mmCIF file of C-alpha atoms in Angstrom:
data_model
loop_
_atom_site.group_PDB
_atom_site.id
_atom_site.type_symbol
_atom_site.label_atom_id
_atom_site.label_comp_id
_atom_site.label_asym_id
_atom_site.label_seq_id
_atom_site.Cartn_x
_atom_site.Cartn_y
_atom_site.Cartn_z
ATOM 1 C CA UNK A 42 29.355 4.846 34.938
ATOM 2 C CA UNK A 43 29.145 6.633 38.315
ATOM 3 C CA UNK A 44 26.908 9.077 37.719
ATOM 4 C CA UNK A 45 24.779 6.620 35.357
ATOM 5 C CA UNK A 46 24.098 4.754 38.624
ATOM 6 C CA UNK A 47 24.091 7.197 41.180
ATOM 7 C CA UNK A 48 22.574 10.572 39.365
ATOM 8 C CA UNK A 49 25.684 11.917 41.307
ATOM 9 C CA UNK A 50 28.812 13.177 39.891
ATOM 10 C CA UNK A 51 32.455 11.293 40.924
ATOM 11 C CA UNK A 52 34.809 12.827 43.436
ATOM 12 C CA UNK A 53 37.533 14.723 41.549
ATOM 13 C CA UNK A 54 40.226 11.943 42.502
ATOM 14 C CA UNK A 55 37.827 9.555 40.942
ATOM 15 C CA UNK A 56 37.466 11.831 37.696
ATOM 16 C CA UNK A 57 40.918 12.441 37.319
ATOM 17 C CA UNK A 58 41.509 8.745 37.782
ATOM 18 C CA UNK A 59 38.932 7.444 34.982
ATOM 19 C CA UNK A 60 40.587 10.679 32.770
ATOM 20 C CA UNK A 61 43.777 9.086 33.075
ATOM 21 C CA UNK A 62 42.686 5.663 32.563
ATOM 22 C CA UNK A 63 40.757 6.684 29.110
ATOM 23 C CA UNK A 64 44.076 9.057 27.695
ATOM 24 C CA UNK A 65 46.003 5.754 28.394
ATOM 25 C CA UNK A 66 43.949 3.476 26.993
ATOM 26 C CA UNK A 67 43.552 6.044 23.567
ATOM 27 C CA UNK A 68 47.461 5.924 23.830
ATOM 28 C CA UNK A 69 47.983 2.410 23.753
ATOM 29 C CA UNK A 70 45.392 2.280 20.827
ATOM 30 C CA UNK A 71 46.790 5.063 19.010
ATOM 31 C CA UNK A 72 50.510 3.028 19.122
ATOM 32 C CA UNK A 73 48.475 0.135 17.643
ATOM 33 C CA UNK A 74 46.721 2.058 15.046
ATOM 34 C CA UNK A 75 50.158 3.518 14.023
ATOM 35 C CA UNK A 76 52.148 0.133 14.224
ATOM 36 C CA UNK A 77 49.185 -1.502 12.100
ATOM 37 C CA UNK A 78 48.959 0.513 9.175
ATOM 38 C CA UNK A 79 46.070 2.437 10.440
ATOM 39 C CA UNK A 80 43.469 0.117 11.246
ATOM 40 C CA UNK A 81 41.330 0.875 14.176
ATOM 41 C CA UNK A 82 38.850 -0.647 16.273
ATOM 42 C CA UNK A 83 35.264 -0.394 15.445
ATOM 43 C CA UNK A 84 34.143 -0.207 19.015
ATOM 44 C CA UNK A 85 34.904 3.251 19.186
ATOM 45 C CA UNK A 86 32.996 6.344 20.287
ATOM 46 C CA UNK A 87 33.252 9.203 18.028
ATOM 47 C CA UNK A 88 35.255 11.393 20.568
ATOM 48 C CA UNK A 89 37.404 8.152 21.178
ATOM 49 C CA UNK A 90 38.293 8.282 17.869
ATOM 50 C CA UNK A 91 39.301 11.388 17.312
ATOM 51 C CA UNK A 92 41.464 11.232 20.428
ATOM 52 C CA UNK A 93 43.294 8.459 18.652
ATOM 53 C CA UNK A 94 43.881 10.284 15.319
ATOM 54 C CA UNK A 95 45.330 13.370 17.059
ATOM 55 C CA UNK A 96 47.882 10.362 19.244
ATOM 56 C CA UNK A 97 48.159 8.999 15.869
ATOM 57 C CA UNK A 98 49.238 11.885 14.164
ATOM 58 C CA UNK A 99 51.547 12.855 17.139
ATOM 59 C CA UNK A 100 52.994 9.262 17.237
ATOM 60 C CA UNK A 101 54.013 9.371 14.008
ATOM 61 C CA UNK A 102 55.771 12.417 13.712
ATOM 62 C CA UNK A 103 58.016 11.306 16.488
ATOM 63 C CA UNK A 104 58.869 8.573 14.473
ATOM 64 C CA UNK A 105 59.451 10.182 11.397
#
């Protein structure tokens, strides 16, 4: 989003920030996909989504 506007690239604080925001964010969807029997939302990008089946798959075996 920065550098779509800009042409620049973020700050590292900035980068780090939105890096933490989008592992969170996979986290809390990965506990959801887990909790629900595996369904996940269709709004996904492709790396999104494999960042979710890896949490998934890690989620679960903590369970287990």
């Amino acid at each position: 989003m920065y550098q779509k506007s800009s042409g620049q690239q973020p700050p590292a604080a900035v980068a780090a920030a939105l890096a933490k925001f989008e592992q969170a964010k996979a986290e809390q969807i990965a506990v959801g996909v887990a909790n629900s029997g595996g369904l996940m939302p269709r709004n996904l990008t492709t790396e999104q989504r494999r960042a979710v089946v890896a949490l998934v798959k890690n989620v679960t075996t903590k369970i287990i």
